[in-house]
Short mmCIF file of C-alpha atoms in Angstrom, two decimals:
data_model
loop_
_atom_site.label_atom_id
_atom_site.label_comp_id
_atom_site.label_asym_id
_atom_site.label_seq_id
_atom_site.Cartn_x
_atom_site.Cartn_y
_atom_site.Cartn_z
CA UNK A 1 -43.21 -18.71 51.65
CA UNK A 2 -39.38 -19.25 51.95
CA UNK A 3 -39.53 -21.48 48.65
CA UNK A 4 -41.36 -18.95 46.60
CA UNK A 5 -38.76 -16.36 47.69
CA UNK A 6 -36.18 -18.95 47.06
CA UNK A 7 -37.77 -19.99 43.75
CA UNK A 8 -37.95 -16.41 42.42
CA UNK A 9 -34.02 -15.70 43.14
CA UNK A 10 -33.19 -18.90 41.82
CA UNK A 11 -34.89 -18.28 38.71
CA UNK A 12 -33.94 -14.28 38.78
CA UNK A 13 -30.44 -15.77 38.42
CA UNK A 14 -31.04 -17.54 35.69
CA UNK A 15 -32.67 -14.71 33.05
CA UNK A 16 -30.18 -12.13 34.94
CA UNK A 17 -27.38 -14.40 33.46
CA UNK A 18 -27.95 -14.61 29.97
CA UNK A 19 -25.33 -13.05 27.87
CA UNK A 20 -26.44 -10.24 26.15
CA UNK A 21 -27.97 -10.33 22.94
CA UNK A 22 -27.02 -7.60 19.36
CA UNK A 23 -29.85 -5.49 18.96
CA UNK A 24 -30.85 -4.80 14.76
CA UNK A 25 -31.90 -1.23 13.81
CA UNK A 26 -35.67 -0.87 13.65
CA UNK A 27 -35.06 0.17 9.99
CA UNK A 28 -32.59 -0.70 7.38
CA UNK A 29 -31.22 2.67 5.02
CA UNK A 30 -30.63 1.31 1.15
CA UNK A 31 -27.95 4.27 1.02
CA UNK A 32 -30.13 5.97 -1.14
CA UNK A 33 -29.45 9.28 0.32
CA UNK A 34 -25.69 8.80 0.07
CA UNK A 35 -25.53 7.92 -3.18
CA UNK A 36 -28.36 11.35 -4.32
CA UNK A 37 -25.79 13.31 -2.20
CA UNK A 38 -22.84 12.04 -4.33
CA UNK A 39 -24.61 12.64 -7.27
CA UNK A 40 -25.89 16.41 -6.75
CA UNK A 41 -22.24 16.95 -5.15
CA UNK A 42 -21.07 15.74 -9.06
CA UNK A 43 -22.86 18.28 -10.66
CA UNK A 44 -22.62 20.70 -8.66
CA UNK A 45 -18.23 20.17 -9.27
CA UNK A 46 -18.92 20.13 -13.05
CA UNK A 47 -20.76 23.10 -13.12
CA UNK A 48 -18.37 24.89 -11.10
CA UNK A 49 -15.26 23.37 -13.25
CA UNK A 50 -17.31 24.45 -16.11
CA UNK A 51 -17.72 28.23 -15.06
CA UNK A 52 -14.00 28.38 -14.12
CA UNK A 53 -12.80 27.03 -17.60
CA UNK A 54 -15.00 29.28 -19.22
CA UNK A 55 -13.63 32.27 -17.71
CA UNK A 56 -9.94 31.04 -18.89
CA UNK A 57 -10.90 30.65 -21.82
CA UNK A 58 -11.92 34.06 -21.89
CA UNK A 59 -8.76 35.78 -20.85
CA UNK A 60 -6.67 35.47 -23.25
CA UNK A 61 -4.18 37.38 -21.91
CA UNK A 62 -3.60 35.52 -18.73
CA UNK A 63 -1.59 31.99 -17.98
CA UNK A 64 -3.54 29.68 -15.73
CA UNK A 65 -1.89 27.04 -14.69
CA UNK A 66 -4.51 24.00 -13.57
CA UNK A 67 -2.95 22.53 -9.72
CA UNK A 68 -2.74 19.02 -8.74
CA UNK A 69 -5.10 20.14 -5.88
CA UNK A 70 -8.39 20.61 -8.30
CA UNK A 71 -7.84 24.58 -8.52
CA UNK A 72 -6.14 27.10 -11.00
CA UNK A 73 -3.90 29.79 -10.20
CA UNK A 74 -1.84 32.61 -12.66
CA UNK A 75 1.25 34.85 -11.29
CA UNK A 76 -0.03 38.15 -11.04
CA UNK A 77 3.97 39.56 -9.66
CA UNK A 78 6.10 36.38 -9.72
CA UNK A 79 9.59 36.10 -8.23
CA UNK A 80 12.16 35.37 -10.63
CA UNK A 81 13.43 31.65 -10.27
CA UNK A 82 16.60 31.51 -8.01
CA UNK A 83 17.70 28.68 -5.65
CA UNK A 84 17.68 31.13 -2.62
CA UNK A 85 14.14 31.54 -2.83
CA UNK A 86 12.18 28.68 -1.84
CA UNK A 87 8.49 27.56 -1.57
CA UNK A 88 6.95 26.96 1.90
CA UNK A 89 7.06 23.27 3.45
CA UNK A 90 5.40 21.71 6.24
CA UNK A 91 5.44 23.60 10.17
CA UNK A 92 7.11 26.94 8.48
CA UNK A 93 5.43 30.18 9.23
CA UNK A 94 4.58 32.46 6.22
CA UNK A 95 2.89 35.62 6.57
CA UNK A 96 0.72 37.06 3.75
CA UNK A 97 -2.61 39.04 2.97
CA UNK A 98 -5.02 38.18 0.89
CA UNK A 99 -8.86 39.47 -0.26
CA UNK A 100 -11.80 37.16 -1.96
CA UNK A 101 -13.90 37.97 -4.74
CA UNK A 102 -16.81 35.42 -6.18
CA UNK A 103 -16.42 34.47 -10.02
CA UNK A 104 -17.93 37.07 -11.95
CA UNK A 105 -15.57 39.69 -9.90
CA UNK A 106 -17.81 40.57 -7.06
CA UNK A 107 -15.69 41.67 -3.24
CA UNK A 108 -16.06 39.78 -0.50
CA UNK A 109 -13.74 40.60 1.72
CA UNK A 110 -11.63 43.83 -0.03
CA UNK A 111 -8.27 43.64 -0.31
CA UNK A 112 -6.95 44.87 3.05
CA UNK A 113 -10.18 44.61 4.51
CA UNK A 114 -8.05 41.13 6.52
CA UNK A 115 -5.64 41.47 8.86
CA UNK A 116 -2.28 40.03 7.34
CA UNK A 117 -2.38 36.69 8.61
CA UNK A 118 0.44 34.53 9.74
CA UNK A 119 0.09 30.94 9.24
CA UNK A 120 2.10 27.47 10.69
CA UNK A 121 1.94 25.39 7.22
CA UNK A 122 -0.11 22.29 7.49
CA UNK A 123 -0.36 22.89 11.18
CA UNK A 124 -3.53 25.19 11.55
CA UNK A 125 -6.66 25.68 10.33
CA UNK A 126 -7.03 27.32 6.71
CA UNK A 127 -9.91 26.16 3.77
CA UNK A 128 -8.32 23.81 1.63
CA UNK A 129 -7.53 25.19 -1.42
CA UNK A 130 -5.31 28.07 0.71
CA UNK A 131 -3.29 25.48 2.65
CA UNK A 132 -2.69 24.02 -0.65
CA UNK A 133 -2.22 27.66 -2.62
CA UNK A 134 0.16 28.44 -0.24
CA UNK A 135 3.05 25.53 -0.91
CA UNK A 136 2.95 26.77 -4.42
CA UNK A 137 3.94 30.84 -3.99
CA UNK A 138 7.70 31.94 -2.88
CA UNK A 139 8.44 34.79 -0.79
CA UNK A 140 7.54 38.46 -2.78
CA UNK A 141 5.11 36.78 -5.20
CA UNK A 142 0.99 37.33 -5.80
CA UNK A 143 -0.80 34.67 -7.46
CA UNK A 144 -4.92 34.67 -7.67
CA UNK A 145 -6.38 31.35 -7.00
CA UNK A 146 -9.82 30.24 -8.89
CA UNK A 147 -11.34 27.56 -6.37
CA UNK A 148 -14.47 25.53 -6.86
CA UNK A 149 -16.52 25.95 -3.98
CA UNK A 150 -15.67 22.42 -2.17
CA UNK A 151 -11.73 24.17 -2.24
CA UNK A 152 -12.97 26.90 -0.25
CA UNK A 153 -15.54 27.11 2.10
CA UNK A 154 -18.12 24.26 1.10
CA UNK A 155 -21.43 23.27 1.88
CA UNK A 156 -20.94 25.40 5.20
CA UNK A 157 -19.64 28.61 3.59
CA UNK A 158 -17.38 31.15 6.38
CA UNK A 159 -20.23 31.79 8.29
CA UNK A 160 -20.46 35.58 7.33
CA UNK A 161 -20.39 36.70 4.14
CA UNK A 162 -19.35 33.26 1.89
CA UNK A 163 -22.67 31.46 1.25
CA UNK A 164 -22.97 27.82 0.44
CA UNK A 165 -21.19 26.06 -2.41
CA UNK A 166 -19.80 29.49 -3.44
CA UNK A 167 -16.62 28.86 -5.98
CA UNK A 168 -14.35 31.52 -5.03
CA UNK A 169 -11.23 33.77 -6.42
CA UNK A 170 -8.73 34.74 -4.01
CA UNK A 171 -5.74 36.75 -4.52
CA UNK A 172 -2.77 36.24 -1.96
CA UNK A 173 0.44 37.76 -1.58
CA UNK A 174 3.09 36.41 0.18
CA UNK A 175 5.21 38.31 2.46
CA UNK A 176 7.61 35.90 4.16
CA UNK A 177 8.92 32.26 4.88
CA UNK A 178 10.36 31.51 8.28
CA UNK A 179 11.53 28.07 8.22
CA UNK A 180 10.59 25.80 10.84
CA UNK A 181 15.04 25.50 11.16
CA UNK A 182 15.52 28.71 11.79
CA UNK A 183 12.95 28.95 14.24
CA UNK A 184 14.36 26.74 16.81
#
């Protein structure tokens, strides 16, 4: 009896020792699904580009200026250009209102219907195309932003009253730069 218990540890041992070995995945994903996702996300960007061109190209009257950032913006009160008044850079606080409307001219949120809103740049959270909006507007100035959808809220909207893949105009007016100098 003492050599089958000494048998079965010995050869416990053993198959408790074995190094262990990479388990595979049941099933293997082609990336199909990535690659329908990219291309519905495609379309979905050229239909929204296409919308926003086509309403530039029906005012006339207005200058948009296309960003860097994949939005377009147009000075509805601009400062006039001075070297005292400066655009906002990284950690300084600004402080500005602003109200959403869809495309087609539509309220979202009405102006004043937010709480002016002060902001740490590029150290809180903001959608995109904001954080980015922002670096371009000095102190006194309104500027309305046209962003496609993936710019503003995305795929998940605000959670309220922005749906999904919404393309959005915003209107924002900045009050006032603090810089992050003059702070400590």
């Amino acid at each position: 009896m003492k050599k089958l218990i000494f048998s079965f540890l010995i050869i416990s041992a053993a198959i408790s020792c074995k190094s262990p070995e990479a388990r595979y995945p049941v099933s293997q994903n082609s990336g199909s699904y990535i690659n329908e996702s990219v291309t519905r996300n495609k379309k979905l960007l050229a239909q929204e580009e296409s919308l926003i061109k086509e309403i530039i190209a029906e005012d006339s009257t207005t200058n948009y200026i296309a960003s860097n950032g994949g939005f377009w913006y147009f000075y509805n009160k601009k400062v006039a250009d001075s070297v005292s008044t400066k655009k906002p850079e990284f950690g300084d606080i600004v402080s500005f209102d602003y109200h959403i409307k869809t495309l087609d001219d539509q309220t979202i949120y009405a102006e004043g219907e937010k709480p002016t809103k002060e902001y740490a740049i590029d150290q809180e959270n903001l959608f995109s195309g904001l954080r980015n909006g922002l670096k371009l507007i000095k102190a006194g100035e309104t500027v309305t932003f046209l962003f496609p959808s993936y710019k503003a809220f995305g795929y998940y909207g605000d959670k309220d009253r922005i749906g999904t893949n919404i393309p959005i105009k915003t209107t924002v007016t900045l009050h006032s730069i603090q810089e992050i100098d003059s702070i400590n």
